[in-house]
Amino acid sequence: MFRLLLLIATLVPAPGFAADTGVPAGSVQQVLTRSPAAVATEPAPHPATLRFFNRDIVTLRSPYFGLSPAGRAENGAQRLHEAVAKGGAGDVTMVKTAEGLTVTIDGAYVFRILEGDLDADDGQTFDAAQIIVGGRLREAITAAHSSKRGGELLRAVGLSVAATLGFALVIWVVTRARRWIRGGIDARLARRTRMAKEERAAVLRLLQSFGHVVFVAVGATLAEEWLRFVLGLFPYTRPWAEHLTGYVAGIVGNVSGAILAAVPGLVMVAVIAGLAQLGSKLLRSVARGIEAGRFRLLGIDADVVHPARRLTTAALWLFALAMAYPYLPGSGSDAFKGLSLLVGVMLSLGASGLVGQAAGGFILTFSRTLRAGEWVRVGEVEGAVVTVGMFSTKVRTFSDEEVSIPNSVVLGTVTRNFSRPTAAAASILETSVTIGYNAPWRQVHAMLLEAAARTPELEHEPPPHVLQTALSDFYVQYSLRVRLQNQLRRPAVLSALNANVQDVFNEYGVQIMSPHYRSDPPTAVVVPKERWFEPPARSERQT
């Protein structure tokens, strides 16, 4: 019976123990009743640091009766604040027990350091922990008491204001001295050297850059000293002042180490960029040779060598970028990968139209649909091609207006090219008239050919010819086709040809009108045979 009572007393903890640890009694019972397998499968808890008044007191690594290190640190910090807030002397007592190192302040329990909380890597013992943690705790309590003394705070504020004014004064003096030294150097260079103005300006810029580096270094050193002094005046920010130099040195060391580690990769990037630049210059030299007609390569004509060079150069630099990408500093980081993915998505979504226009420009160039200087009609736009660019085609119209047409529109629209050489190797110009059935067609043919003969800047071989393109209800449509000597003179030549057509028809008394009827005429509208060869038409017997 005695053994049973002893077992029950062991398994059921006292209420004071649960309150002392900050763990409810039910939680303690749950911890004691868990199986060893469940405990073995739990992940190791994350360490937590107990902080008080902006200072690290102790790092807790081990759970305690179901309470994680973070929970233990939170409860310990709360009890520490409560103990200091009572206004006691702040006597720290650390007693070693069977469970660990128990810490009290003015007799009030604060936290406990367990064996699992000791730093096993450094071989830390309870004696060492007692010295270190006790010193930190006493320093933090002393700083907390000092922050409540109004006289010390006023003194700290006054010294910080004075230090700030002194720092500003020193920076002003250094800035004025920098300007004075720069002006003196410029004046001395102007008096005692025979350098040209441009050379003197280059030397002065070099000295100014060096002076700027020195000024930044001096300013950064003064700023660090000022900040350390001001932070050290206040009890709460004093730890920041103590660790400021180490923090800055750590940043400088990390940056310097990163730069040194990136040097081999940057050298490789420079080598790849140099090779790409060399290849680009080689492509430029080859393109100039083809344009000058010194040689031919892979059947590339001179009119497509420029866009071919641009396309090849772009492909070369894209390949160089892909090769240099792994050597860029930070290319393997998740941030760099995410940024690359974001840029790729933005380009894919936002530049689809741009890529389509560029692809259209290359298709137009390499398919030779259009060339600069040719006379074309794209939809309703007619004129001479100025340029076939990567994204648009520029056409100069009759009215001397430059129209920019997107390349995708050119590809999707019927394009008439009046300048492409045929068997006659000349561009065709066409004009049409409609004449009634009462005019002999032979006479109309002859008058149109005579108008063509009077028009300058037309080719005579092959000779102009006339086609009857339609026999409409009330008139015949005649089409005069001639060939131009200069395709870019198309508007002026067409105007002169139409003027000569009017003159010739007026000379022979044939009106250029298309008759329409509301009722049947009294006689048939035909040409008698004796009028078939009206001037300037010649009789077939004469020919």
XYZ file of C-alpha atoms in Angstrom:
543
model
C 0.000 0.000 0.000
C 2.852 2.368 0.836
C 4.513 1.690 -2.533
C 1.259 2.489 -4.397
C 0.893 5.831 -2.607
C 4.515 6.662 -3.382
C 3.990 5.923 -7.096
C 0.891 8.157 -7.221
C 2.756 10.977 -5.487
C 5.558 10.677 -8.032
C 3.290 10.771 -11.095
C 1.100 13.659 -9.895
C 3.226 16.852 -9.588
C 2.573 19.422 -6.938
C 0.656 22.579 -7.894
C 3.624 24.755 -7.014
C 5.849 22.908 -9.459
C 3.453 23.515 -12.359
C 3.136 27.150 -11.510
C 6.888 27.468 -11.128
C 7.570 26.164 -14.609
C 4.675 27.918 -16.219
C 3.190 24.621 -17.422
C -0.374 23.584 -16.521
C -0.683 20.447 -14.418
C -2.694 18.703 -17.147
C 0.153 19.286 -19.613
C 2.622 17.685 -17.240
C 0.383 14.646 -16.951
C 0.181 14.421 -20.783
C 3.976 14.586 -21.049
C 4.423 11.779 -18.528
C 1.911 9.526 -20.274
C 3.389 9.859 -23.838
C 5.013 6.818 -25.331
C 8.782 6.739 -26.027
C 8.099 6.178 -29.754
C 6.054 9.387 -29.973
C 8.806 11.337 -28.250
C 11.467 9.895 -30.583
C 9.587 10.914 -33.724
C 9.187 14.573 -32.702
C 11.492 17.047 -34.517
C 14.140 18.863 -32.529
C 12.831 22.220 -31.228
C 14.317 25.485 -32.434
C 16.441 27.396 -29.908
C 15.020 30.629 -28.502
C 16.832 33.557 -26.900
C 15.537 35.218 -23.752
C 15.954 38.984 -24.202
C 15.556 41.779 -21.708
C 16.024 45.515 -22.264
C 17.468 45.041 -25.773
C 20.026 42.510 -24.537
C 20.463 38.776 -25.041
C 20.419 37.003 -21.675
C 20.464 33.270 -22.430
C 19.677 30.881 -25.280
C 17.248 28.087 -24.360
C 17.551 24.915 -26.436
C 15.639 22.224 -24.607
C 11.887 21.807 -23.979
C 10.734 21.527 -20.388
C 7.674 19.436 -19.592
C 5.942 20.079 -22.909
C 6.926 23.745 -23.105
C 9.052 24.642 -26.152
C 12.198 26.785 -25.881
C 10.263 29.712 -27.373
C 7.542 29.333 -24.735
C 10.109 29.083 -21.964
C 11.854 32.246 -23.230
C 8.555 34.131 -23.427
C 7.518 33.122 -19.896
C 10.988 33.899 -18.527
C 11.016 37.366 -20.118
C 7.571 38.102 -18.686
C 8.623 37.074 -15.157
C 11.859 39.063 -15.548
C 9.925 42.233 -16.436
C 7.595 41.688 -13.502
C 10.486 41.194 -11.073
C 12.308 44.355 -12.202
C 9.082 46.378 -12.217
C 8.653 45.771 -8.483
C 11.462 48.261 -7.874
C 13.664 45.990 -5.815
C 17.422 46.018 -5.614
C 17.662 43.556 -8.482
C 19.794 40.990 -6.672
C 20.436 38.041 -8.982
C 20.717 34.611 -7.384
C 21.603 31.463 -9.323
C 21.309 28.131 -7.494
C 22.342 24.807 -8.990
C 19.795 22.039 -8.369
C 19.231 18.538 -9.675
C 17.077 19.912 -12.513
C 19.510 22.642 -13.559
C 20.448 26.200 -12.721
C 17.574 28.122 -11.108
C 17.647 31.926 -11.532
C 15.831 34.257 -9.117
C 15.673 38.047 -8.760
C 15.038 39.462 -5.319
C 13.895 35.976 -4.312
C 11.344 35.632 -7.180
C 11.775 32.737 -9.608
C 12.507 33.867 -13.184
C 13.723 30.927 -15.293
C 15.757 27.745 -15.151
C 18.748 26.678 -17.261
C 18.617 22.967 -18.066
C 21.471 20.730 -19.068
C 20.088 20.646 -22.622
C 20.360 24.446 -22.788
C 24.151 24.402 -22.454
C 26.208 24.921 -25.613
C 27.531 21.421 -26.242
C 29.736 22.552 -29.152
C 31.763 24.839 -26.841
C 31.706 22.386 -23.931
C 29.823 24.847 -21.749
C 29.236 23.909 -18.102
C 26.806 25.163 -15.463
C 29.606 27.104 -13.777
C 30.461 28.929 -17.006
C 26.784 29.568 -17.717
C 26.357 30.968 -14.210
C 29.139 33.501 -14.762
C 28.065 34.548 -18.273
C 24.292 34.661 -17.747
C 24.653 36.282 -14.333
C 26.819 39.058 -15.748
C 24.416 39.731 -18.617
C 21.427 39.761 -16.322
C 22.998 42.165 -13.808
C 24.069 44.512 -16.634
C 20.565 44.516 -18.140
C 18.914 45.187 -14.773
C 21.341 48.041 -14.070
C 20.591 49.566 -17.502
C 16.846 49.244 -16.901
C 17.172 51.066 -13.576
C 19.321 53.788 -15.201
C 16.715 54.452 -17.897
C 14.261 55.505 -15.212
C 16.513 58.236 -13.817
C 15.509 61.579 -15.336
C 18.837 63.275 -14.710
C 20.798 60.685 -16.648
C 18.342 60.869 -19.567
C 18.594 64.680 -19.738
C 22.367 64.446 -19.680
C 22.297 61.868 -22.517
C 19.965 64.046 -24.608
C 22.175 67.108 -24.131
C 25.328 65.244 -25.075
C 23.648 63.749 -28.160
C 22.528 67.207 -29.346
C 26.024 68.597 -28.811
C 27.569 65.643 -30.637
C 25.168 66.103 -33.548
C 26.017 69.801 -33.862
C 29.720 69.001 -33.679
C 29.351 66.324 -36.348
C 27.512 68.744 -38.658
C 30.209 71.384 -38.079
C 33.007 68.949 -38.922
C 31.220 67.838 -42.111
C 30.777 71.490 -43.128
C 34.469 72.200 -42.526
C 35.516 69.114 -44.509
C 33.226 70.121 -47.391
C 34.623 73.657 -47.485
C 38.162 72.322 -47.324
C 37.430 69.988 -50.211
C 36.178 72.857 -52.365
C 39.175 75.015 -51.428
C 41.642 72.234 -52.279
C 39.900 71.569 -55.587
C 40.023 75.246 -56.547
C 43.696 75.473 -55.572
C 44.604 72.431 -57.648
C 42.760 73.828 -60.663
C 44.518 77.190 -60.335
C 47.943 75.585 -59.936
C 47.398 73.376 -62.981
C 46.408 76.434 -64.995
C 49.516 78.432 -63.937
C 52.318 75.891 -63.917
C 51.463 73.482 -66.713
C 51.246 73.826 -70.440
C 48.525 71.227 -70.812
C 45.638 71.910 -73.092
C 42.264 72.749 -71.645
C 40.892 69.282 -72.360
C 43.898 67.556 -70.739
C 43.698 69.806 -67.698
C 39.990 69.030 -67.372
C 40.726 65.283 -67.545
C 43.388 65.525 -64.801
C 41.065 67.633 -62.692
C 38.258 65.078 -63.060
C 40.655 62.320 -61.957
C 41.728 64.290 -58.888
C 38.110 65.135 -58.118
C 37.186 61.455 -58.233
C 40.017 60.619 -55.830
C 38.976 63.465 -53.543
C 35.381 62.261 -53.632
C 36.472 58.790 -52.496
C 38.517 60.294 -49.644
C 35.615 62.564 -48.660
C 33.176 59.644 -48.560
C 35.608 57.566 -46.473
C 36.171 60.399 -43.980
C 32.457 61.150 -43.808
C 31.579 57.486 -43.233
C 34.170 57.212 -40.436
C 32.908 60.372 -38.735
C 29.295 59.222 -39.102
C 30.123 55.873 -37.506
C 31.868 57.533 -34.563
C 29.005 59.983 -34.081
C 26.396 57.225 -34.217
C 28.361 55.021 -31.794
C 28.728 57.898 -29.341
C 25.041 58.868 -29.468
C 23.787 55.280 -29.154
C 26.144 54.664 -26.227
C 24.608 57.527 -24.242
C 21.261 55.778 -23.737
C 20.998 52.549 -21.735
C 18.577 50.870 -24.139
C 20.639 51.530 -27.292
C 24.040 50.930 -25.686
C 24.262 47.325 -27.052
C 23.872 48.700 -30.575
C 26.814 51.040 -29.996
C 28.954 48.186 -28.687
C 28.253 46.025 -31.729
C 28.187 48.786 -34.372
C 31.821 48.393 -35.416
C 31.481 44.641 -35.683
C 28.265 45.013 -37.658
C 29.826 47.464 -40.130
C 32.970 45.352 -40.375
C 30.822 42.305 -41.045
C 29.007 44.085 -43.864
C 32.266 45.304 -45.392
C 33.766 41.840 -45.042
C 30.769 40.172 -46.644
C 30.745 42.644 -49.531
C 34.502 42.319 -50.035
C 34.296 38.536 -49.895
C 31.434 38.515 -52.381
C 33.406 40.767 -54.740
C 36.514 38.599 -54.491
C 34.458 35.445 -54.994
C 32.820 36.981 -58.072
C 36.107 37.981 -59.728
C 36.689 34.633 -61.560
C 33.130 34.649 -62.870
C 33.408 38.269 -63.975
C 36.657 37.468 -65.787
C 34.867 34.672 -67.638
C 31.999 37.031 -68.489
C 34.519 39.559 -69.841
C 36.155 36.855 -71.984
C 32.781 35.782 -73.411
C 31.808 39.415 -74.087
C 35.152 40.026 -75.802
C 34.706 36.999 -78.047
C 31.168 38.115 -78.893
C 32.432 41.609 -79.728
C 35.136 40.115 -81.940
C 32.552 37.981 -83.737
C 30.322 41.028 -84.199
C 33.183 42.983 -85.800
C 33.931 40.036 -88.094
C 30.293 39.899 -89.195
C 30.365 43.649 -89.858
C 33.471 43.305 -92.052
C 31.943 40.432 -94.024
C 28.715 42.392 -94.509
C 30.601 45.421 -95.816
C 32.478 43.211 -98.266
C 29.249 41.738 -99.604
C 27.633 45.188 -99.866
C 30.660 46.490 -101.769
C 30.488 43.515 -104.134
C 33.997 42.259 -103.344
C 32.727 38.712 -102.773
C 29.575 36.640 -102.277
C 28.757 34.340 -99.393
C 26.069 31.642 -99.314
C 24.145 33.400 -102.074
C 23.338 36.431 -99.893
C 22.544 39.487 -101.998
C 23.674 42.973 -101.113
C 20.126 44.175 -100.424
C 19.568 41.645 -97.630
C 23.041 41.619 -96.113
C 22.260 44.421 -93.637
C 19.236 42.740 -91.998
C 21.050 39.404 -92.170
C 23.958 40.937 -90.262
C 21.624 42.392 -87.639
C 19.869 39.060 -87.191
C 23.137 37.141 -86.937
C 24.600 39.677 -84.505
C 21.515 39.476 -82.291
C 21.712 35.678 -82.279
C 25.428 35.871 -81.441
C 24.844 38.154 -78.441
C 21.932 36.048 -77.206
C 24.179 32.987 -77.331
C 26.904 34.916 -75.475
C 24.385 35.971 -72.813
C 23.272 32.369 -72.350
C 26.904 31.269 -71.992
C 27.750 34.066 -69.532
C 24.611 33.704 -67.410
C 25.979 30.993 -65.034
C 29.056 33.143 -64.314
C 27.099 36.253 -63.283
C 27.274 37.002 -59.533
C 24.144 35.748 -57.800
C 22.821 33.866 -60.822
C 22.285 30.763 -58.707
C 20.254 32.544 -56.019
C 16.497 32.141 -55.781
C 16.026 35.917 -56.041
C 17.951 36.071 -59.334
C 16.027 33.087 -60.692
C 12.728 34.649 -59.689
C 13.687 37.956 -61.294
C 14.724 36.170 -64.496
C 11.408 34.324 -64.542
C 9.491 37.573 -63.986
C 11.346 39.338 -66.809
C 10.741 36.378 -69.116
C 7.011 36.342 -68.378
C 6.759 40.116 -68.882
C 8.574 39.895 -72.210
C 6.447 36.949 -73.317
C 3.175 38.692 -72.472
C 4.033 42.270 -73.341
C 6.312 41.892 -76.343
C 4.290 39.442 -78.425
C 3.220 42.219 -80.813
C 6.765 43.580 -80.941
C 8.178 40.159 -81.778
C 5.503 39.719 -84.450
C 6.437 43.032 -86.070
C 10.136 42.112 -86.017
C 9.411 38.696 -87.525
C 7.340 40.406 -90.214
C 10.246 42.711 -91.028
C 12.629 39.797 -91.495
C 10.085 37.910 -93.616
C 9.586 40.925 -95.880
C 13.325 41.423 -96.202
C 14.380 37.866 -96.902
C 11.370 37.074 -99.105
C 12.212 40.256 -101.061
C 8.600 41.328 -101.199
C 9.622 44.971 -100.975
C 12.840 46.864 -101.482
C 13.820 50.451 -100.917
C 13.161 52.558 -104.018
C 10.391 50.359 -105.468
C 6.944 51.671 -106.325
C 4.266 49.658 -104.563
C 0.648 49.735 -103.500
C -0.110 48.296 -100.056
C -3.853 48.320 -99.542
C -4.903 51.902 -100.232
C -1.389 53.334 -99.855
C 0.639 53.795 -103.039
C 4.100 55.241 -103.288
C 7.840 54.644 -103.246
C 9.337 52.437 -100.540
C 11.681 54.466 -98.333
C 12.826 51.775 -95.911
C 11.842 48.279 -94.870
C 12.576 48.394 -91.141
C 12.446 45.774 -88.448
C 9.022 46.870 -87.201
C 7.482 48.964 -89.988
C 7.741 49.834 -93.679
C 7.852 53.503 -94.714
C 6.277 54.562 -98.032
C 6.377 58.058 -99.585
C 3.098 58.773 -101.419
C 2.107 61.028 -104.357
C 1.570 63.950 -102.007
C 5.089 63.594 -100.551
C 3.743 62.139 -97.297
C 5.681 59.439 -95.493
C 3.329 56.678 -94.362
C 4.530 54.113 -91.817
C 2.845 50.723 -92.230
C 3.340 47.976 -89.591
C 5.032 44.948 -91.079
C 2.255 42.653 -89.880
C -0.210 44.763 -91.919
C 2.022 44.520 -94.996
C 2.165 40.737 -94.644
C -1.608 40.478 -94.248
C -2.473 42.823 -97.148
C -2.317 42.330 -100.900
C 0.770 44.183 -102.114
C 1.244 45.276 -105.726
C 4.831 45.899 -106.776
C 5.054 47.993 -109.941
C 8.843 47.985 -110.051
C 9.739 44.336 -110.348
C 11.517 43.624 -113.648
C 9.709 41.504 -116.221
C 10.873 40.288 -119.591
C 10.904 43.912 -120.752
C 12.697 45.013 -117.585
C 10.528 48.127 -117.148
C 7.657 49.190 -114.936
C 4.168 49.298 -116.480
C 1.932 52.368 -116.297
C -1.745 52.073 -117.180
C -4.536 54.578 -117.842
C -8.128 53.903 -118.945
C -10.894 55.757 -120.808
C -14.498 54.818 -121.589
C -15.816 55.815 -125.039
C -19.272 55.253 -126.498
C -20.012 52.673 -129.170
C -20.476 55.419 -131.799
C -16.681 56.017 -131.861
C -14.629 53.683 -134.128
C -12.417 51.542 -131.904
C -9.565 51.718 -134.428
C -9.630 55.491 -134.145
C -9.613 55.288 -130.330
C -6.626 52.922 -130.424
C -4.728 55.255 -132.716
C -5.466 58.325 -130.592
C -4.319 56.607 -127.399
C -1.085 55.469 -129.046
C -0.492 58.995 -130.370
C -0.966 60.380 -126.845
C 1.630 57.882 -125.605
C 4.034 58.953 -128.343
C 3.757 62.587 -127.227
C 4.518 61.740 -123.582
C 8.193 61.916 -122.506
C 9.974 59.490 -120.154
C 8.290 56.429 -121.665
C 9.998 53.402 -123.124
C 9.366 52.788 -126.839
C 10.558 49.191 -126.814
C 8.397 47.262 -126.358
C 5.927 49.785 -127.811
C 2.787 50.942 -125.951
C -0.371 48.950 -126.636
C -4.115 49.308 -126.106
C -6.501 46.694 -124.737
C -10.294 46.723 -124.787
C -10.894 45.527 -121.250
C -14.711 45.705 -121.114
C -17.752 45.971 -123.381
C -20.209 47.596 -121.017
C -23.849 48.413 -121.635
C -23.250 51.951 -122.876
C -19.525 52.226 -123.634
C -16.271 50.432 -124.333
C -13.423 50.575 -121.792
C -9.982 51.073 -123.342
C -6.752 50.551 -121.380
C -3.477 52.106 -122.543
C -0.384 50.375 -121.178
C 3.057 51.940 -121.426
C 6.414 51.335 -119.746
C 8.238 53.852 -117.582
C 11.866 54.812 -117.816
C 11.969 55.889 -114.157
C 9.519 54.243 -111.806
C 9.831 56.994 -109.197
C 8.454 59.485 -111.779
C 5.170 57.576 -112.009
C 2.846 60.355 -110.714
C 4.310 63.044 -113.014
C 4.374 60.791 -116.095
C 0.797 59.612 -115.470
C -0.370 63.230 -115.251
C 1.388 64.115 -118.536
C -0.060 61.045 -120.270
C -3.621 61.880 -119.210
C -3.148 65.458 -120.433
C -1.958 64.243 -123.857
C -4.923 61.844 -124.085
C -7.292 64.779 -123.612
C -5.441 66.894 -126.176
C -5.475 64.174 -128.838
C -9.160 63.367 -128.345
C -10.022 67.067 -128.547
C -7.995 67.468 -131.748
C -9.932 64.688 -133.474
C -13.309 65.701 -132.083
C -13.957 62.580 -130.031
C -15.507 63.286 -126.672
C -14.363 61.357 -123.637
C -17.793 60.731 -122.211
C -19.673 57.594 -121.315
C -23.233 57.889 -122.668
C -26.196 56.605 -120.674
C -29.696 55.966 -122.046
C -33.171 56.277 -120.596
C -34.889 55.000 -123.758
C -33.987 53.343 -127.030
C -32.370 55.723 -129.575
C -34.239 56.323 -132.878
C -31.396 54.672 -134.828
C -28.930 51.950 -133.955
C -25.725 53.185 -132.286
C -23.206 51.634 -134.671
C -20.215 52.838 -136.672
C -20.729 52.632 -140.460
C -18.034 50.766 -142.281
C -16.928 53.865 -144.168
C -16.026 55.466 -140.798
C -14.021 52.566 -139.455
C -10.696 54.201 -140.275
C -11.316 57.762 -139.090
C -8.074 59.718 -138.546
C -5.645 59.088 -137.093
C -6.456 55.400 -137.750
C -4.950 54.008 -140.963
C -6.747 51.740 -143.375
C -5.750 48.100 -143.291
C -5.190 48.365 -147.054
C -2.677 51.171 -146.402
C -0.773 49.107 -143.872
